[in-house]
Coordinates of C-alpha atoms in Angstrom, one line a residue:
M1 CA -56.8 -114.1 -7.7
L2 CA -56.9 -112.5 -4.6
N3 CA -54.9 -115.7 -2.6
M4 CA -52.5 -114.9 -5.7
R5 CA -52.0 -111.3 -4.8
R6 CA -51.3 -111.6 -1.0
N7 CA -49.1 -114.9 -1.4
L8 CA -46.9 -112.1 -4.1
L9 CA -46.9 -109.4 -1.1
L10 CA -43.7 -111.1 0.6
I11 CA -41.7 -112.0 -2.8
A12 CA -42.3 -108.2 -3.4
V13 CA -40.6 -107.8 -0.6
L14 CA -37.6 -109.8 -0.4
L15 CA -37.0 -109.5 -4.3
F16 CA -36.0 -105.1 -3.8
T17 CA -32.3 -106.6 -3.5
G18 CA -32.3 -110.5 -4.1
S19 CA -32.6 -109.9 -7.8
L20 CA -29.8 -107.7 -8.0
D21 CA -27.7 -110.9 -8.9
A22 CA -27.8 -112.4 -12.5
Q23 CA -26.0 -115.0 -14.5
L24 CA -22.9 -113.8 -15.9
Y25 CA -22.0 -115.1 -19.6
D26 CA -17.8 -115.0 -20.6
D27 CA -17.7 -118.0 -22.6
Y28 CA -19.5 -117.2 -26.5
L29 CA -22.3 -115.0 -27.8
G30 CA -26.0 -116.3 -28.9
N31 CA -28.0 -118.6 -27.6
G32 CA -29.2 -116.1 -25.5
H33 CA -25.6 -115.9 -23.8
M34 CA -25.0 -112.0 -24.4
Q35 CA -25.0 -110.7 -20.6
G36 CA -21.6 -109.1 -19.8
I37 CA -20.1 -110.0 -23.3
T38 CA -19.6 -106.4 -25.3
V39 CA -18.2 -106.4 -29.2
Q40 CA -16.8 -103.0 -29.7
S41 CA -15.6 -101.0 -33.3
S42 CA -14.9 -97.8 -33.7
H43 CA -16.9 -94.7 -33.5
H44 CA -18.3 -93.1 -37.0
S45 CA -15.9 -90.5 -37.4
S46 CA -12.5 -89.9 -38.6
S47 CA -11.4 -87.6 -35.5
S48 CA -11.5 -90.6 -33.2
N49 CA -10.4 -93.9 -33.1
Q50 CA -12.2 -94.9 -29.5
A51 CA -14.7 -98.2 -30.1
S52 CA -17.9 -98.1 -28.5
N53 CA -20.1 -101.3 -27.9
T54 CA -22.5 -102.2 -30.6
V55 CA -23.3 -105.9 -29.1
D56 CA -24.4 -105.8 -25.2
G57 CA -28.0 -106.6 -24.4
F58 CA -29.7 -103.7 -25.6
Q59 CA -30.4 -102.7 -29.9
H60 CA -28.5 -99.9 -30.8
S61 CA -29.8 -98.1 -32.7
D62 CA -29.4 -94.1 -34.2
E63 CA -33.3 -93.5 -33.5
L64 CA -34.3 -93.5 -30.3
Q65 CA -36.1 -96.4 -28.8
L66 CA -39.3 -95.7 -26.5
K67 CA -38.2 -97.9 -23.9
D68 CA -35.0 -95.9 -24.2
V69 CA -37.1 -92.4 -24.0
S70 CA -39.3 -93.7 -21.3
R71 CA -36.3 -94.1 -19.6
F72 CA -35.3 -90.5 -20.1
L73 CA -38.4 -89.5 -18.8
A74 CA -38.1 -91.3 -15.4
H75 CA -34.3 -89.2 -15.0
T76 CA -35.5 -85.9 -16.0
S77 CA -39.3 -85.5 -15.3
F78 CA -42.2 -88.0 -12.5
G79 CA -42.8 -90.1 -15.1
G80 CA -44.1 -90.2 -18.8
S81 CA -47.1 -91.5 -20.3
Y82 CA -47.7 -93.5 -23.5
P83 CA -48.1 -89.7 -25.3
E84 CA -45.3 -88.1 -23.5
I85 CA -42.8 -91.1 -24.3
Q86 CA -43.6 -91.3 -28.3
R87 CA -43.2 -86.9 -28.5
V88 CA -40.4 -86.9 -27.0
K89 CA -38.9 -89.6 -29.1
S90 CA -40.4 -87.9 -32.0
M91 CA -38.2 -84.3 -30.9
G92 CA -35.1 -86.1 -29.5
Y93 CA -33.5 -85.4 -25.8
Q94 CA -31.6 -81.8 -26.8
A95 CA -34.7 -80.7 -28.4
Y96 CA -36.9 -81.7 -24.8
L97 CA -34.0 -80.1 -22.4
T98 CA -34.1 -76.9 -24.5
E99 CA -37.9 -76.9 -24.0
Q100 CA -37.2 -77.7 -20.9
F101 CA -35.6 -75.1 -20.1
E102 CA -37.3 -72.8 -21.5
A103 CA -40.6 -73.8 -19.6
K104 CA -42.7 -70.6 -17.7
P105 CA -41.9 -72.3 -14.1
N106 CA -45.7 -73.2 -12.1
F107 CA -45.2 -72.3 -8.6
L108 CA -47.3 -73.4 -5.5
L109 CA -47.8 -70.0 -4.0
P110 CA -50.4 -69.1 -6.0
R111 CA -51.9 -72.6 -6.3
A112 CA -51.7 -71.8 -1.9
R113 CA -53.3 -68.5 -2.7
S114 CA -55.9 -69.8 -4.7
F115 CA -56.6 -72.7 -1.8
I116 CA -57.0 -69.4 0.9
A117 CA -59.6 -68.0 -1.4
Y118 CA -61.7 -71.0 -1.1
Y119 CA -62.0 -70.9 2.2
R120 CA -62.3 -67.1 2.4
E121 CA -65.1 -67.9 -0.2
L122 CA -66.1 -70.2 2.1
E123 CA -65.7 -68.5 5.2
R124 CA -64.9 -71.5 7.5
E125 CA -62.1 -69.7 8.8
E126 CA -61.8 -65.5 10.4
D127 CA -57.9 -65.5 9.4
P128 CA -57.3 -66.4 5.6
G129 CA -54.1 -67.9 7.0
D130 CA -55.5 -70.6 9.4
G131 CA -57.1 -73.2 6.2
F132 CA -53.1 -73.5 4.6
G133 CA -50.6 -75.1 7.5
S134 CA -47.2 -77.4 5.3
F135 CA -50.3 -80.2 5.9
E136 CA -52.7 -78.7 2.8
A137 CA -48.8 -77.0 1.7
R138 CA -48.1 -80.8 1.0
G139 CA -51.5 -81.4 -1.0
V140 CA -51.1 -78.6 -2.5
W141 CA -47.7 -80.5 -4.1
W142 CA -49.0 -83.3 -5.4
D143 CA -50.9 -81.0 -7.9
L144 CA -48.0 -78.7 -8.8
I145 CA -45.5 -81.7 -9.8
L146 CA -48.8 -84.0 -11.5
K147 CA -50.0 -81.3 -13.6
S148 CA -46.7 -79.3 -14.6
N149 CA -45.2 -79.2 -18.6
D150 CA -42.7 -77.7 -16.3
Q151 CA -41.2 -81.4 -15.7
L152 CA -37.4 -80.5 -15.6
R153 CA -37.6 -78.1 -13.4
Q154 CA -39.7 -79.6 -11.1
R155 CA -37.9 -82.5 -10.9
I156 CA -34.5 -80.9 -10.3
A157 CA -36.6 -78.4 -7.2
F158 CA -37.5 -82.0 -5.4
A159 CA -33.9 -83.0 -5.7
L160 CA -32.6 -79.2 -4.6
S161 CA -35.8 -79.9 -1.4
E162 CA -33.6 -83.5 -0.4
I163 CA -30.3 -81.9 -0.4
F164 CA -30.8 -78.0 0.8
V165 CA -32.9 -79.6 3.5
T166 CA -35.6 -77.1 5.7
S167 CA -38.7 -79.5 7.1
A168 CA -41.7 -78.2 8.9
R169 CA -41.8 -82.1 11.0
G170 CA -41.2 -81.1 14.6
S171 CA -41.8 -77.3 14.3
D172 CA -45.2 -76.5 15.1
V173 CA -44.5 -72.8 13.3
L174 CA -43.1 -74.3 10.0
E175 CA -46.2 -77.1 10.6
D176 CA -49.0 -73.9 10.6
S177 CA -46.9 -72.0 7.8
G178 CA -47.5 -73.3 4.6
I179 CA -46.9 -70.2 3.0
G180 CA -43.3 -69.8 4.2
M181 CA -42.8 -73.9 3.0
S182 CA -44.3 -73.3 -0.2
A183 CA -42.6 -70.1 -0.5
Y184 CA -39.2 -71.8 -0.3
Y185 CA -40.2 -74.5 -1.8
D186 CA -40.7 -71.8 -5.0
M187 CA -37.3 -70.7 -4.3
L188 CA -35.8 -73.6 -5.3
I189 CA -38.4 -73.8 -8.3
R190 CA -36.6 -70.7 -9.5
N191 CA -33.3 -71.1 -8.9
S192 CA -33.4 -75.0 -10.4
F193 CA -31.6 -73.7 -13.6
G194 CA -29.8 -70.5 -12.3
N195 CA -26.0 -70.6 -10.4
F196 CA -25.3 -72.1 -7.8
K197 CA -24.2 -69.3 -5.9
D198 CA -27.4 -67.6 -6.3
L199 CA -28.7 -70.8 -4.9
L200 CA -27.3 -70.9 -2.1
L201 CA -27.0 -67.3 -1.3
E202 CA -31.0 -67.3 -1.8
I203 CA -31.1 -70.7 0.3
S204 CA -29.0 -68.6 2.9
L205 CA -31.3 -65.7 3.8
H206 CA -34.7 -67.3 2.9
P207 CA -36.4 -66.9 6.5
V208 CA -37.6 -70.3 6.4
M209 CA -33.9 -71.6 6.0
G210 CA -33.0 -68.6 9.4
F211 CA -35.9 -70.5 11.4
Y212 CA -34.9 -73.8 10.6
L213 CA -31.0 -73.6 11.5
S214 CA -31.8 -70.7 13.8
H215 CA -30.0 -68.5 11.8
Y216 CA -32.9 -65.9 11.8
N217 CA -32.3 -63.0 14.6
N218 CA -29.0 -64.6 15.7
P219 CA -26.9 -61.7 17.6
K220 CA -23.0 -61.2 17.4
A221 CA -21.7 -62.4 20.6
D222 CA -22.0 -60.6 24.4
S223 CA -19.4 -62.1 26.2
T224 CA -21.0 -59.9 29.6
A225 CA -24.4 -61.5 28.9
N226 CA -23.5 -64.6 27.6
I227 CA -24.7 -64.1 24.4
F228 CA -22.5 -66.5 21.2
P229 CA -24.1 -67.1 17.6
D230 CA -25.9 -69.6 17.1
E231 CA -23.4 -72.2 15.0
N232 CA -26.1 -74.1 13.4
Y233 CA -26.9 -72.7 10.1
A234 CA -22.3 -71.8 9.6
R235 CA -21.6 -75.7 10.2
E236 CA -24.5 -77.3 7.6
V237 CA -23.8 -74.6 5.1
M238 CA -20.4 -76.5 5.0
Q239 CA -21.6 -79.8 5.8
L240 CA -24.6 -80.8 3.9
F241 CA -25.1 -77.9 1.5
S242 CA -21.6 -76.9 0.1
I243 CA -18.0 -78.9 0.4
G244 CA -19.4 -81.6 2.3
L245 CA -16.6 -83.4 5.6
Y246 CA -13.8 -84.0 3.6
E247 CA -11.6 -82.7 1.5
L248 CA -12.2 -84.3 -2.9
N249 CA -10.9 -84.7 -5.6
M250 CA -12.6 -84.0 -8.8
D251 CA -13.8 -87.4 -9.7
G252 CA -15.7 -87.5 -5.8
S253 CA -12.7 -89.5 -4.3
R254 CA -11.1 -88.2 -0.6
R255 CA -8.2 -86.0 -0.1
L256 CA -5.2 -88.2 1.7
D257 CA -2.4 -86.9 3.9
A258 CA 1.2 -87.2 4.3
N259 CA 0.0 -90.3 6.6
G260 CA -3.6 -91.6 4.1
N261 CA -5.9 -90.1 6.2
P262 CA -9.2 -88.1 5.2
I263 CA -8.6 -84.7 5.1
P264 CA -11.0 -82.6 6.8
T265 CA -12.7 -79.3 5.2
Y266 CA -13.2 -77.1 8.4
T267 CA -12.4 -77.5 12.0
N268 CA -14.7 -76.7 14.9
A269 CA -12.9 -73.1 14.9
D270 CA -13.6 -72.9 11.3
I271 CA -17.5 -73.2 12.4
K272 CA -17.6 -70.1 15.4
E273 CA -15.5 -68.5 12.4
L274 CA -18.2 -68.7 9.7
A275 CA -21.4 -68.2 12.6
R276 CA -19.8 -64.6 13.1
V277 CA -20.4 -64.2 9.1
F278 CA -24.0 -65.1 9.6
T279 CA -25.0 -62.7 12.6
G280 CA -27.2 -60.0 12.4
L281 CA -30.4 -61.6 10.0
G282 CA -33.6 -60.5 10.4
A283 CA -37.6 -60.7 8.9
G284 CA -37.0 -59.1 5.6
A285 CA -41.2 -57.7 6.7
I286 CA -44.1 -57.6 8.3
N287 CA -46.2 -60.8 7.6
P288 CA -49.4 -59.3 6.0
L289 CA -51.7 -62.0 7.4
F290 CA -50.3 -60.5 10.8
E291 CA -51.0 -56.3 10.1
E292 CA -53.4 -56.3 12.3
E293 CA -51.4 -57.0 15.3
F294 CA -48.5 -54.6 14.7
D295 CA -50.6 -51.5 13.4
E296 CA -48.8 -50.6 10.7
E297 CA -48.1 -51.1 7.1
P298 CA -45.8 -54.1 6.1
D299 CA -43.1 -52.6 5.0
E300 CA -39.7 -53.5 5.8
E301 CA -39.4 -49.9 8.4
T302 CA -41.7 -51.5 10.8
T303 CA -39.7 -54.7 11.3
Y304 CA -36.5 -54.9 14.0
F305 CA -34.3 -57.3 14.9
G306 CA -35.4 -59.9 17.2
M307 CA -38.8 -59.4 15.5
D308 CA -40.7 -63.3 16.3
W309 CA -40.8 -65.7 13.1
T310 CA -44.5 -65.2 12.9
G311 CA -44.2 -61.7 12.5
A312 CA -42.2 -61.9 9.9
D313 CA -43.1 -62.1 5.9
P314 CA -41.6 -65.8 5.4
E315 CA -42.0 -64.6 0.8
V316 CA -39.3 -61.8 1.7
P317 CA -35.7 -62.7 2.2
M318 CA -34.1 -61.9 5.9
I319 CA -32.2 -58.4 6.1
M320 CA -28.8 -57.7 7.3
F321 CA -29.1 -55.8 10.8
D322 CA -25.6 -54.1 11.2
Q323 CA -25.9 -53.1 14.7
F324 CA -26.4 -56.6 15.4
H325 CA -23.7 -57.9 13.0
D326 CA -20.5 -58.6 14.0
R327 CA -17.9 -56.3 12.3
G328 CA -14.5 -57.4 13.2
E329 CA -12.4 -59.9 11.2
K330 CA -12.8 -63.1 10.9
S331 CA -10.8 -66.1 9.7
C332 CA -12.0 -68.7 8.2
L333 CA -11.6 -72.2 6.7
N334 CA -8.3 -72.7 4.5
G335 CA -7.0 -69.1 5.2
L336 CA -10.0 -67.3 4.0
I337 CA -10.1 -63.9 6.0
I338 CA -12.8 -61.7 5.9
P339 CA -12.2 -58.2 6.7
A340 CA -13.3 -55.8 9.5
D341 CA -15.7 -52.8 8.8
Q342 CA -17.5 -55.0 6.2
S343 CA -21.7 -54.9 5.9
G344 CA -22.9 -58.0 7.2
M345 CA -24.6 -58.9 3.5
Q346 CA -20.5 -58.0 2.3
D347 CA -19.7 -60.6 4.8
I348 CA -21.9 -63.6 4.1
E349 CA -21.8 -63.0 0.2
D350 CA -18.1 -62.9 0.8
A351 CA -19.1 -66.5 3.0
I352 CA -20.7 -67.6 -0.5
D353 CA -18.4 -66.6 -2.7
F354 CA -15.7 -68.6 -0.7
L355 CA -17.8 -71.7 -0.2
V356 CA -18.3 -72.0 -3.9
N357 CA -14.9 -71.2 -5.0
H358 CA -14.1 -74.6 -2.9
P359 CA -12.0 -77.0 -5.1
S360 CA -14.5 -79.9 -2.8
C361 CA -17.9 -77.7 -4.1
P362 CA -18.1 -79.2 -7.8
P363 CA -17.6 -83.2 -6.7
F364 CA -19.9 -82.6 -4.1
I365 CA -22.9 -81.1 -5.2
C366 CA -22.4 -82.8 -8.8
K367 CA -22.3 -86.2 -7.0
L368 CA -25.7 -85.2 -4.8
L369 CA -27.6 -84.2 -7.4
I370 CA -26.1 -87.7 -9.8
Q371 CA -28.0 -89.8 -7.2
R372 CA -31.3 -87.6 -7.1
L373 CA -31.8 -87.9 -10.7
V374 CA -29.8 -91.2 -12.2
T375 CA -27.5 -93.6 -10.0
S376 CA -26.7 -93.9 -6.2
N377 CA -23.2 -94.7 -7.7
P378 CA -21.5 -92.6 -10.1
T379 CA -18.6 -93.6 -11.1
P380 CA -15.1 -91.3 -10.1
D381 CA -15.0 -90.6 -14.0
Y382 CA -18.8 -89.8 -14.1
I383 CA -18.3 -87.2 -11.5
A384 CA -15.4 -86.1 -12.7
R385 CA -16.8 -84.9 -15.8
V386 CA -20.0 -82.6 -14.0
A387 CA -18.0 -81.5 -11.5
S388 CA -15.4 -79.7 -14.6
V389 CA -19.0 -78.4 -15.5
F390 CA -19.5 -76.8 -12.6
V391 CA -16.0 -75.1 -12.4
D392 CA -16.6 -73.6 -16.3
N393 CA -20.2 -74.9 -18.5
G394 CA -17.8 -73.9 -21.2
Q395 CA -17.9 -70.1 -21.0
G396 CA -15.9 -69.3 -18.4
Q397 CA -18.9 -69.4 -15.8
R398 CA -18.9 -71.3 -12.5
G399 CA -21.7 -73.1 -11.3
D400 CA -24.6 -72.9 -14.4
L401 CA -27.1 -75.3 -12.6
K402 CA -28.3 -75.7 -16.1
A403 CA -24.9 -76.8 -17.9
V404 CA -24.6 -79.4 -14.5
I405 CA -27.9 -80.9 -15.3
T406 CA -27.3 -81.5 -18.6
A407 CA -24.6 -83.1 -18.4
I408 CA -25.3 -85.4 -15.3
L409 CA -28.6 -86.9 -18.0
M410 CA -26.7 -86.8 -21.3
D411 CA -23.5 -88.6 -19.5
D412 CA -23.2 -91.7 -21.5
E413 CA -23.4 -93.2 -17.3
A414 CA -27.3 -91.9 -18.2
R415 CA -28.0 -93.0 -21.7
G416 CA -25.3 -95.1 -22.3
C417 CA -26.5 -98.2 -24.2
T418 CA -24.2 -100.7 -21.6
D419 CA -26.2 -103.1 -20.3
R420 CA -28.2 -102.0 -17.2
T421 CA -29.2 -104.8 -15.9
N422 CA -26.6 -105.9 -14.1
N423 CA -24.6 -103.1 -13.4
L424 CA -25.3 -102.2 -9.5
N425 CA -23.5 -99.0 -10.0
R426 CA -26.1 -98.1 -12.4
A427 CA -29.1 -98.7 -10.4
K428 CA -31.0 -96.7 -7.7
L429 CA -34.2 -97.4 -5.5
R430 CA -37.1 -95.6 -7.0
E431 CA -37.9 -93.4 -3.7
P432 CA -41.8 -93.6 -2.3
L433 CA -43.0 -90.3 -4.0
I434 CA -41.5 -90.7 -7.4
R435 CA -43.4 -94.4 -7.8
K436 CA -46.8 -92.9 -6.8
A437 CA -46.3 -90.2 -9.3
N438 CA -45.1 -93.0 -12.0
Y439 CA -48.1 -94.6 -12.0
L440 CA -50.3 -91.2 -11.9
R441 CA -48.4 -89.1 -14.4
A442 CA -48.4 -92.6 -16.6
L443 CA -52.0 -93.0 -16.2
E444 CA -52.6 -89.6 -16.7
I445 CA -55.3 -88.5 -14.7
R446 CA -59.1 -87.9 -16.2
G447 CA -60.8 -84.2 -14.9
N448 CA -58.1 -82.2 -14.8
P449 CA -58.0 -81.3 -10.6
S450 CA -55.7 -78.2 -10.6
Y451 CA -55.5 -78.3 -6.6
Y452 CA -54.9 -82.0 -5.6
N453 CA -56.9 -82.5 -1.6
G454 CA -56.4 -86.0 -1.5
W455 CA -54.1 -85.6 1.1
L456 CA -57.3 -84.2 3.6
V457 CA -58.8 -87.3 3.2
G458 CA -57.1 -90.2 3.7
P459 CA -55.4 -91.9 0.4
G460 CA -52.3 -89.0 0.2
F461 CA -52.2 -89.5 3.7
R462 CA -52.0 -92.7 4.1
F463 CA -49.5 -93.4 1.4
E464 CA -46.8 -91.1 2.8
Y465 CA -47.6 -92.4 6.0
S466 CA -47.1 -95.6 5.0
T467 CA -43.8 -95.1 3.0
S468 CA -42.3 -92.5 5.1
Q469 CA -41.8 -90.1 3.0
M470 CA -43.3 -86.6 2.8
I471 CA -42.5 -83.4 0.7
L472 CA -41.0 -81.0 3.3
F473 CA -40.9 -83.1 6.1
A474 CA -38.1 -85.0 6.2
P475 CA -37.4 -86.1 9.8
S476 CA -34.1 -84.1 10.0
V477 CA -31.4 -81.4 8.2
F478 CA -29.5 -84.7 6.6
N479 CA -32.7 -85.8 4.5
F480 CA -34.8 -88.8 4.4
F481 CA -31.6 -90.8 4.0
L482 CA -27.8 -90.1 3.8
P483 CA -25.9 -89.7 0.5
D484 CA -23.6 -92.8 1.9
Y485 CA -26.2 -95.3 3.6
Q486 CA -25.3 -98.7 2.8
P487 CA -27.6 -101.9 3.6
F488 CA -26.4 -104.8 5.0
G489 CA -25.8 -107.4 2.6
I490 CA -24.8 -107.9 -0.9
I491 CA -25.0 -103.8 -1.7
S492 CA -22.3 -103.2 1.7
D493 CA -20.3 -105.7 1.1
L494 CA -19.6 -104.2 -2.2
D495 CA -19.4 -100.9 -0.8
L496 CA -21.7 -99.5 -2.7
N497 CA -24.4 -96.7 -1.7
A498 CA -28.3 -97.5 -1.1
P499 CA -29.5 -94.3 0.1
E500 CA -33.3 -94.5 -0.8
F501 CA -32.9 -98.1 0.9
Q502 CA -32.4 -96.4 4.7
I503 CA -36.7 -95.7 4.8
H504 CA -37.1 -99.1 2.7
N505 CA -38.1 -101.4 5.8
S506 CA -40.5 -104.4 6.5
S507 CA -43.0 -101.6 7.6
T508 CA -42.3 -99.4 4.3
S509 CA -42.4 -102.3 1.6
I510 CA -45.1 -103.9 3.2
G511 CA -47.1 -100.4 3.1
Y512 CA -45.8 -99.6 -0.6
V513 CA -47.3 -102.6 -1.1
N514 CA -50.2 -102.8 0.0
E515 CA -50.7 -99.1 -1.5
V516 CA -50.3 -100.0 -4.8
D517 CA -52.9 -102.3 -3.9
Y518 CA -55.5 -100.2 -3.2
W519 CA -54.3 -98.3 -6.2
T520 CA -55.1 -100.9 -8.5
R521 CA -58.2 -102.4 -7.0
Y522 CA -60.0 -100.5 -6.0
N523 CA -58.8 -97.2 -7.6
S524 CA -58.1 -95.3 -3.8
N525 CA -56.0 -92.3 -5.3
F526 CA -57.7 -89.5 -4.4
P527 CA -61.3 -87.9 -4.3
F528 CA -63.3 -87.3 -6.7
W529 CA -63.8 -83.2 -7.3
D530 CA -66.7 -80.9 -8.5
P531 CA -65.0 -77.9 -9.9
L532 CA -64.6 -74.0 -8.4
E533 CA -62.9 -71.6 -9.8
F534 CA -60.6 -68.3 -8.7
I535 CA -58.4 -66.2 -10.7
V536 CA -55.6 -65.4 -8.1
E537 CA -53.0 -63.0 -10.0
G538 CA -54.6 -62.8 -13.0
E539 CA -54.5 -66.6 -13.2
E540 CA -56.9 -69.4 -13.3
F541 CA -57.1 -72.3 -10.8
P542 CA -59.6 -74.8 -10.7
L543 CA -60.6 -76.1 -7.4
Y544 CA -62.3 -79.6 -7.0
L545 CA -64.5 -79.6 -3.9
P546 CA -66.0 -83.0 -3.1
S547 CA -70.1 -83.4 -4.2
D548 CA -72.2 -85.4 -1.4
E549 CA -72.9 -88.1 -4.1
D550 CA -69.8 -88.6 -4.9
E551 CA -68.9 -88.9 -1.1
E552 CA -71.6 -91.7 -0.3
E553 CA -70.8 -93.8 -3.8
G554 CA -66.5 -93.4 -2.4
E555 CA -65.5 -92.3 -5.9
N556 CA -62.3 -91.2 -7.2
F557 CA -60.6 -89.7 -9.8
F558 CA -60.6 -90.9 -12.9
L559 CA -57.3 -92.2 -14.1
N560 CA -57.2 -93.2 -18.0
R561 CA -57.0 -96.5 -18.2
E562 CA -58.5 -97.3 -21.8
A563 CA -54.9 -98.0 -24.0
F564 CA -54.9 -100.0 -21.0
E565 CA -58.1 -102.2 -21.7
Q566 CA -58.2 -102.2 -25.1
L567 CA -54.6 -104.7 -25.0
A568 CA -56.1 -106.3 -22.3
T569 CA -57.4 -108.7 -24.7
N570 CA -53.5 -109.6 -25.4
P571 CA -51.7 -110.1 -22.5
S572 CA -48.3 -110.0 -23.7
A573 CA -49.8 -106.7 -25.6
L574 CA -51.2 -105.3 -22.6
I575 CA -47.5 -106.7 -20.2
D576 CA -45.4 -104.6 -22.7
R577 CA -47.0 -101.7 -22.8
V578 CA -46.7 -101.9 -18.6
D579 CA -43.2 -102.7 -19.1
L580 CA -43.0 -99.4 -21.4
L581 CA -43.9 -96.9 -19.3
F582 CA -42.8 -98.3 -15.7
T583 CA -39.9 -100.6 -15.9
H584 CA -38.4 -98.8 -19.3
G585 CA -38.4 -101.6 -21.4
Q586 CA -35.7 -103.5 -18.6
L587 CA -38.5 -106.1 -17.1
S588 CA -36.7 -109.8 -16.4
L589 CA -37.9 -112.7 -18.6
E590 CA -38.8 -114.4 -14.7
S591 CA -40.8 -111.3 -13.5
R592 CA -42.3 -111.4 -17.1
T593 CA -43.3 -114.9 -17.5
T594 CA -44.7 -114.8 -13.6
I595 CA -47.0 -112.1 -14.3
L596 CA -48.0 -112.9 -17.4
T597 CA -49.0 -115.8 -16.4
A598 CA -50.6 -114.0 -13.7
V599 CA -52.5 -111.8 -15.4
T600 CA -53.9 -115.1 -18.0
E601 CA -55.8 -116.6 -15.4
V602 CA -58.0 -113.2 -15.2
D603 CA -61.0 -113.1 -17.5
D604 CA -62.4 -108.8 -16.4
P605 CA -60.3 -107.1 -19.0
S606 CA -60.3 -104.4 -16.4
E607 CA -58.9 -106.8 -14.1
R608 CA -55.6 -108.1 -15.8
V609 CA -55.0 -104.4 -16.0
N610 CA -54.2 -103.6 -12.6
M611 CA -52.9 -107.1 -11.9
A612 CA -50.5 -106.3 -14.3
I613 CA -49.5 -103.0 -13.4
Y614 CA -49.9 -104.2 -9.7
L615 CA -47.3 -107.3 -10.2
V616 CA -45.2 -104.5 -12.5
M617 CA -45.6 -101.9 -9.6
I618 CA -44.3 -104.2 -6.8
S619 CA -41.7 -105.9 -8.8
P620 CA -37.6 -105.1 -7.9
D621 CA -38.5 -104.5 -11.5
Y622 CA -39.6 -101.5 -11.3
N623 CA -38.5 -100.6 -7.6
I624 CA -34.8 -100.9 -8.8
L625 CA -34.2 -98.2 -11.5
N626 CA -31.5 -99.2 -13.8

């Protein structure tokens, strides 16, 4: 069995892109010849004479199919277990979305405080803040996304964290501020279903973003002292957070000038003018952990412009110190004039309002969200449909993220029954963090740990370094991968984008395969804990601490394998279940035959389960989400 595993490592690495081609038929229907063939009929509606696909390689039914629900949950959550798939099938997509939109939000900070309380209780650290850096925050994040019921909100917040990037990588200050990084992520969670203008304003005023892109303590110009406003945030709020580099049509295509050249959305002069807008922002409150250093109560009146960032409360938005704000007139892009002698906050609100109302903002942001949730290459029509909802949610409101998310997830290109297995425009490579979350949620963690700290003893830490992806730890403001990244080969030849392939290389691909081997063969996911409960802000957060016995025996959290092992006597049924959970019923005949052969050769039921999950999870059928 070990030899078979090892032989398949190379196969898994090579097949990620090599299996994107498949035979298409255009001669006749039948005898397996259905790939690429479409038969159309009229809609069952008196108000429409449009045609719809009825024969396209996928079963068409008024009743939701389990495999379709499984794929829906791949877009709307961090993955679903078999009971969750059945539950959503019974309630329907719209009811599920309504449930998720109305679900109580779950946040990182209460869990962070629980962690700090734990260290305080054990008196391991004199300063309760010393025990919670960004390293620990990433461990708490795993608990959040694995155990929270507001899965859609958590999935959107994760997507937003990869668009509006802050990162602790390369910064000792942010590396030490797990509270700050958690507060920033909680802000994304809170605004996930809100209005885009509110989101962009809160991002602009968050002290973590202020430190990361250096508009915290950004002073107005003083030419005699050779001081000029920092331009970093002014550039990135346009380039990455709102309108992009080039003016766009509603379908995401670039607008062209009379000579056929793309039209830049802004110039260097525009950056300099907008940088003047983001001057005068400083600490909104004293960091309560540093109260002793200042000898005063931690309220806004004790703050001052120029205060070191570590003395500021990272949970409180930056405030404007108008005497350090440039109060002159600003002439920004596309004729935007911000008048002189306004308050600094009014200048910022005017600038944010202008960016949100810029014609390029809807297609730019909507395409990024579609790429994070559904496909790397949405068609122009798909982008245009979603962008039109961004412009007007049907009630005259611009930037309604709840409406935008619904439009993305319920669009025919996301939910339609057209054959997806041979359509590169419908595909995307799953991110490493998503893959691990899929595995853990599909197998339903036993023991109900409310604080995932597997990081601190190895497996979580090892996984994230093996795959080059860690939450809130991107290498730069450009995220882990660029939205228009094109790997060499068939994808670039077809001028398609595949962002996630930027961190998929010979090292990370083998690292991922080895990780799946650890998960399945050794159950090496995270440690096993005994509960210790704390009550923080009226809520209980049980912490799970490793016992000496568990450490000696090397045991781990238990995953729910009973249902799989009950199916193991029938290898075909076992593969059906694994296929449903991970590949959404789209496991190719070639892959299924190979996996069935391998699983059948294993006698032990538990090892059969390991082999089936291992081979499906390293297959291109799983790693490429269609």
